[in-house]
Coordinates of C-alpha atoms and ligand atoms in Angstrom, one line a residue:
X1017 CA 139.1 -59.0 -69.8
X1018 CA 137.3 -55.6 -70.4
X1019 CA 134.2 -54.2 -69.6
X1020 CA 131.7 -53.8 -72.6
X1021 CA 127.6 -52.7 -72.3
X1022 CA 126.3 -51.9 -75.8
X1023 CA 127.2 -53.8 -79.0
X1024 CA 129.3 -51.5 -80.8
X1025 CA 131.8 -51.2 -78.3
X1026 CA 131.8 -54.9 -78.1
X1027 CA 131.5 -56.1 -81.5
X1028 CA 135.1 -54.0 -81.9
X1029 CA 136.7 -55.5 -78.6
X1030 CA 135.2 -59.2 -79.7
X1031 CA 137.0 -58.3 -83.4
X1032 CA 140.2 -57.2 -81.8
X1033 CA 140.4 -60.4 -79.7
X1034 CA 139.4 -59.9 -75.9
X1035 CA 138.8 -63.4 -74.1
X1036 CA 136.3 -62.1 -72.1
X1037 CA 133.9 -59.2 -71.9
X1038 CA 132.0 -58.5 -68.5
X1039 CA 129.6 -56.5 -68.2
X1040 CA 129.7 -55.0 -65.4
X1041 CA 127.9 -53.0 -63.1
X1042 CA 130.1 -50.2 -63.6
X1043 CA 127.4 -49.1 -66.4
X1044 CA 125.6 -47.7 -63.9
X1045 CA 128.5 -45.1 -63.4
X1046 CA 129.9 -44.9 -66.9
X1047 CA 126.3 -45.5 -68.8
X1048 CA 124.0 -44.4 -67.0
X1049 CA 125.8 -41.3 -64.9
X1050 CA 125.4 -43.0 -61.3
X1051 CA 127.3 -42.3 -58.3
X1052 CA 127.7 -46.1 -57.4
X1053 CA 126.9 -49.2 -58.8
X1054 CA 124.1 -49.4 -56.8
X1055 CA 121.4 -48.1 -58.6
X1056 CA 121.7 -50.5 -61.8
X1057 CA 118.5 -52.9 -62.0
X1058 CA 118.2 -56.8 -62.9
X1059 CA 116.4 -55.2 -66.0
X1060 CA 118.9 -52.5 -66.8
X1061 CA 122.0 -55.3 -66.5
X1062 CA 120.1 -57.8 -68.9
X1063 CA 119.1 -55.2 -71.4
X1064 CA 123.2 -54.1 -71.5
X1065 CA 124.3 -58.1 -71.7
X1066 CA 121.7 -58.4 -75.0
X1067 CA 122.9 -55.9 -77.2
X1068 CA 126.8 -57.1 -75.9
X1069 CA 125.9 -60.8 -76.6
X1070 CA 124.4 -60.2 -79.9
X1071 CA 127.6 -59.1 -81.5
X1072 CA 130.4 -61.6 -80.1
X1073 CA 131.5 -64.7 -81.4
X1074 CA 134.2 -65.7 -79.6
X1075 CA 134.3 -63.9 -76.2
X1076 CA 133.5 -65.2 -72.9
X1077 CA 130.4 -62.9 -71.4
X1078 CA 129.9 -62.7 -67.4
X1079 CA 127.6 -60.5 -66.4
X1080 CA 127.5 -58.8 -62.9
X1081 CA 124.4 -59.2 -60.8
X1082 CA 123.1 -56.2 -59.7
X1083 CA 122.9 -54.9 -56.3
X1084 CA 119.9 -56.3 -54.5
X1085 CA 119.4 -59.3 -56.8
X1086 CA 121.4 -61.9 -54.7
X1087 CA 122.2 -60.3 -51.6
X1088 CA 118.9 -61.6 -50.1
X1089 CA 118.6 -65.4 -49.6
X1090 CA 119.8 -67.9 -52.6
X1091 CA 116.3 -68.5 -54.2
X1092 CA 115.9 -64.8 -55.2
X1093 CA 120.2 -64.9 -56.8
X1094 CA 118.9 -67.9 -58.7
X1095 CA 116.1 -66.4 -60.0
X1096 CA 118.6 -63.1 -60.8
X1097 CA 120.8 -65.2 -62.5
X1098 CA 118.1 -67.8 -64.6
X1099 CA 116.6 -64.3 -65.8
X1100 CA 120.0 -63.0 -66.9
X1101 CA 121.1 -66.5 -68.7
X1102 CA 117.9 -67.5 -70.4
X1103 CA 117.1 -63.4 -71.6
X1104 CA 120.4 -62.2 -72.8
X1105 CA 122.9 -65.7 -73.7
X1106 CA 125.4 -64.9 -71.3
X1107 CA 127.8 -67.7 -70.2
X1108 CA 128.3 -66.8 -66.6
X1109 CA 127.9 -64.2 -63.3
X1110 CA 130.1 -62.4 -61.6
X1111 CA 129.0 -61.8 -57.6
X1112 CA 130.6 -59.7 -55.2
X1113 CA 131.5 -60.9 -52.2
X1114 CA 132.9 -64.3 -50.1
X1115 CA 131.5 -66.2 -47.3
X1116 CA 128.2 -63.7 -46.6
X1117 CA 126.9 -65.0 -50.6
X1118 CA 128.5 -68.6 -49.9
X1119 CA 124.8 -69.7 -50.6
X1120 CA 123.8 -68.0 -53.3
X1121 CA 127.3 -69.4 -55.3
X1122 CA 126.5 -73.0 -54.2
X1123 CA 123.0 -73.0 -55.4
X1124 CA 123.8 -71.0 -58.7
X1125 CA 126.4 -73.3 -59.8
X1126 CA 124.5 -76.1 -58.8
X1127 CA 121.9 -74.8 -61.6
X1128 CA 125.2 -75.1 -64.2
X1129 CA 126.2 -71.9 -64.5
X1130 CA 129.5 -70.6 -64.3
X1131 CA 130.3 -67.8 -61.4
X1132 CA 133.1 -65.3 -61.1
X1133 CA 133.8 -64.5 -57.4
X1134 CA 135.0 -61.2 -56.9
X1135 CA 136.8 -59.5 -53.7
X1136 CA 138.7 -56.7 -52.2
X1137 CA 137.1 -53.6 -53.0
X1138 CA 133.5 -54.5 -53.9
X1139 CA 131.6 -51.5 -55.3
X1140 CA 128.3 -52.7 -54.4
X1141 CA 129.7 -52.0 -50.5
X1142 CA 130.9 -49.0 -50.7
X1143 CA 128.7 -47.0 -48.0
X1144 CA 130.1 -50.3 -45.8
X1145 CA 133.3 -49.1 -46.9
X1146 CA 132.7 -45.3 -47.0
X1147 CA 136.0 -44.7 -49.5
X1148 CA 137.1 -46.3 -52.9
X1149 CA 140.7 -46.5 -51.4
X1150 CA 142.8 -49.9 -51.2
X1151 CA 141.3 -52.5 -49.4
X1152 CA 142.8 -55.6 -47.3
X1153 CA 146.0 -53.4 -46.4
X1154 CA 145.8 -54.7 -42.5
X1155 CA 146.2 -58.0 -41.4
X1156 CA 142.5 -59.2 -40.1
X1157 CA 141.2 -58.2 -43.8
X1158 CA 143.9 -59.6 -45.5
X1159 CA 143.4 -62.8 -44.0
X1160 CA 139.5 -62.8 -44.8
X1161 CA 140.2 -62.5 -48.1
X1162 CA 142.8 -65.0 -48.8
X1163 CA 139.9 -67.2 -46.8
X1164 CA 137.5 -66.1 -48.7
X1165 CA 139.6 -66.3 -52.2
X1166 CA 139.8 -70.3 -51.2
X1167 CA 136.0 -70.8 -50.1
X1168 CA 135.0 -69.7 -53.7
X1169 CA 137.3 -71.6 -55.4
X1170 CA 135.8 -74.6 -53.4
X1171 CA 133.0 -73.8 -54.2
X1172 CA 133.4 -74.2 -57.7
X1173 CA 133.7 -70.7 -59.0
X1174 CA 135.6 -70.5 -62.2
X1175 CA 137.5 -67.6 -61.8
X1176 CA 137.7 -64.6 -59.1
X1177 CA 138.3 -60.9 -59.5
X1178 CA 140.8 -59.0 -57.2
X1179 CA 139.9 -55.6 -56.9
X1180 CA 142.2 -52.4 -55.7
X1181 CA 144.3 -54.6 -53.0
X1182 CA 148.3 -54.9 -52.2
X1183 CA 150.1 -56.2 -55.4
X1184 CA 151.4 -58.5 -52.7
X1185 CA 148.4 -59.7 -51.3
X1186 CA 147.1 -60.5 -54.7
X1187 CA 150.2 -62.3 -55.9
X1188 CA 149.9 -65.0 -52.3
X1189 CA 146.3 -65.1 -53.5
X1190 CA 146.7 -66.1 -57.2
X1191 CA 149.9 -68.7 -55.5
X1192 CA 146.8 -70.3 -52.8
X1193 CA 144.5 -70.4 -55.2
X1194 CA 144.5 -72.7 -59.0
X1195 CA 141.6 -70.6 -60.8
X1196 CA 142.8 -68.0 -62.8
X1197 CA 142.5 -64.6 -60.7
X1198 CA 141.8 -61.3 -62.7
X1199 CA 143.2 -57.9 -61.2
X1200 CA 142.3 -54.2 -61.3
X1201 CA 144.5 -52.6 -59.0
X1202 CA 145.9 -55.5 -57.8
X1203 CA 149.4 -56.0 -59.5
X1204 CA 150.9 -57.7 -62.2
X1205 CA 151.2 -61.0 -60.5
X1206 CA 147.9 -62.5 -61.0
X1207 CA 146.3 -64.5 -64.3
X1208 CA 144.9 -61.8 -65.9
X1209 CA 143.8 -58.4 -65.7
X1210 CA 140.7 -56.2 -65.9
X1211 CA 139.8 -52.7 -67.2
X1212 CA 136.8 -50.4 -67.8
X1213 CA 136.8 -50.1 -71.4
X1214 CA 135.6 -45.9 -71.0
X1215 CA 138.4 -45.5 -68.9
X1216 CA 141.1 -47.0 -71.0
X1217 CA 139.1 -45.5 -73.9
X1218 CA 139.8 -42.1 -72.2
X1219 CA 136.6 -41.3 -72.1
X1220 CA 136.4 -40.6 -68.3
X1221 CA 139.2 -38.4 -68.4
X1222 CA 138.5 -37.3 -64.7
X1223 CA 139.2 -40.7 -63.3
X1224 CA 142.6 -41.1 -62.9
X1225 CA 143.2 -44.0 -60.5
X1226 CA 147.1 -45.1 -60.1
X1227 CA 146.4 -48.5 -61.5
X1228 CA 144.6 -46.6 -64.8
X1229 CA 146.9 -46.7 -68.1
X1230 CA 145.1 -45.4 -70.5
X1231 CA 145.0 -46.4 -74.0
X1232 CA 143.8 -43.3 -76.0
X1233 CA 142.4 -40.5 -75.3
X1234 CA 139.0 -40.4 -77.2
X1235 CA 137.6 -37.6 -74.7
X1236 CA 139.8 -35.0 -76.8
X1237 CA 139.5 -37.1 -80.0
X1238 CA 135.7 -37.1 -80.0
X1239 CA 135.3 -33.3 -78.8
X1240 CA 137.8 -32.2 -81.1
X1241 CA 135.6 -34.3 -83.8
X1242 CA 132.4 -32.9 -82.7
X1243 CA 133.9 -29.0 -83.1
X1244 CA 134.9 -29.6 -86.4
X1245 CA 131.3 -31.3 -87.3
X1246 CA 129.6 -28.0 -85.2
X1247 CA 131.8 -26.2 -87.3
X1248 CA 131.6 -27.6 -90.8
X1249 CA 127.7 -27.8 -90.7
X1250 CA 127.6 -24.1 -89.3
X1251 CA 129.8 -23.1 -92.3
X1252 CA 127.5 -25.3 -94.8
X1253 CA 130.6 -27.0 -95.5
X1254 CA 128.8 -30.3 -94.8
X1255 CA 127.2 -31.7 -96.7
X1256 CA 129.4 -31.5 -99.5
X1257 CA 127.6 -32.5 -103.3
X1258 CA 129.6 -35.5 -103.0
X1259 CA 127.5 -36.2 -99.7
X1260 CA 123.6 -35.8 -101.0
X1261 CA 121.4 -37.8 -103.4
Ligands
KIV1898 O1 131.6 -53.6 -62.8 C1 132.7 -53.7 -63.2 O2 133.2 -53.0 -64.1 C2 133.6 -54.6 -62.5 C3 135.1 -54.5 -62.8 C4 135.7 -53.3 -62.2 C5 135.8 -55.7 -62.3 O3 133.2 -55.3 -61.6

């Protein structure tokens, strides 16, 4: 799974044979320049899941629902969610969070669409948290998770996302639980494993998180690029008579 918000970017990862794409609310930081994730609106989240769902033919699309669109009461994360399915063609959500949301999962699914759970470090609670550091490393957490990674698969949800917790901890997790369980800083022995695509990408070069490998390095690529287009337009080098009508 990788992250993907505009349909370039996800017309090539849909070519090159991703399962799934999410797009997350991570745009708000990587698109959009945020802080957090929680400035990124219902709006903003189904305009980035049309122009990703126009150009994939065979990948799985969840789609993260913003912060504020579920956290309230169930009726108002099934209203979130309707919007999202019926305006861009996504085939799922992805919600943050275990027993406090147990509601809104129950009465989403039971409107037939598919949710991702996700735990650990959840984004959307990071001024609960105050730090983007490992979560779950003492006992009482660890042990709300693993309770909370087998509420929401009996609740029904398809899949869950571990985020930034013990390799350990992840791997008795993905043992407890049968759904497949996706990782991001959470160890090699899970199901699967999730990345933002502008940080394997290179893009954000200034994020370098342990669990990060990086793929390329397109911040250097694309500047260097850019230079040598500054430079070939300055120098009338571009365009060439091979390049005008
Ligand atoms: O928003 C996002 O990109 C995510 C992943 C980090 C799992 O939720």
């Amino acid at each position: 799974m990788l992250t993907a918000y505009d349909y370039s970017m996800a017309h090539i990862l849909d070519s090159a044979g991703i399962d799934v794409l999410l797009v997350g609310d991570s745009a708000s930081n990587v698109m959009a320049g945020n802080n957090t994730t929680l400035p990124i609106t219902l709006d903003h989240m189904i305009y980035h899941a049309q122009s990703v769902v126009k150009a994939v033919k065979r990948a799985f699309v969840v789609v993260d629902l913003p912060f504020g669109s579920y956290q309230g009461n169930s009726t108002e994360a099934l209203r979130s969610t309707i919007r999202i399915m019926k305006e861009s063609g996504a085939h799922a959500v992805k919600l943050e969070g275990g027993a406090e949301i147990q509601e809104s999962i129950t009465r989403i699914l039971s409107a037939g669409v598919p949710v991702m759970g996700h735990l650990g470090l959840t984004p959307q609670s990071i001024y609960k948290f105050g730090t983007y550091t490992v979560r779950a490393k003492q006992e009482a957490e660890a042990t709300k998770l693993i309770d909370d990674a087998r509420l929401l698969e009996e609740c029904g949800c398809f899949s869950i996302v571990l985020e930034k917790i013990p390799a350990e901890l992840a791997k008795k997790v993905a043992t407890e639980v049968s759904i497949p369980v996706i990782g991001i800083g959470a160890g090699g022995d899970v199901d699967g494993q999730v990345l933002v695509m502008q940080d394997v990408l290179g893009i954000t070069h200034e994020f370098q998180p342990r669990f990060l490998r990086r793929y390329a390095d397109l911040y250097n690529v694309i500047t260097g690029a850019v230079s040598h287009y500054i430079e070939d337009v300055k120098s009338r080098d571009f365009p060439n008579k091979e390049e005008q009508y």
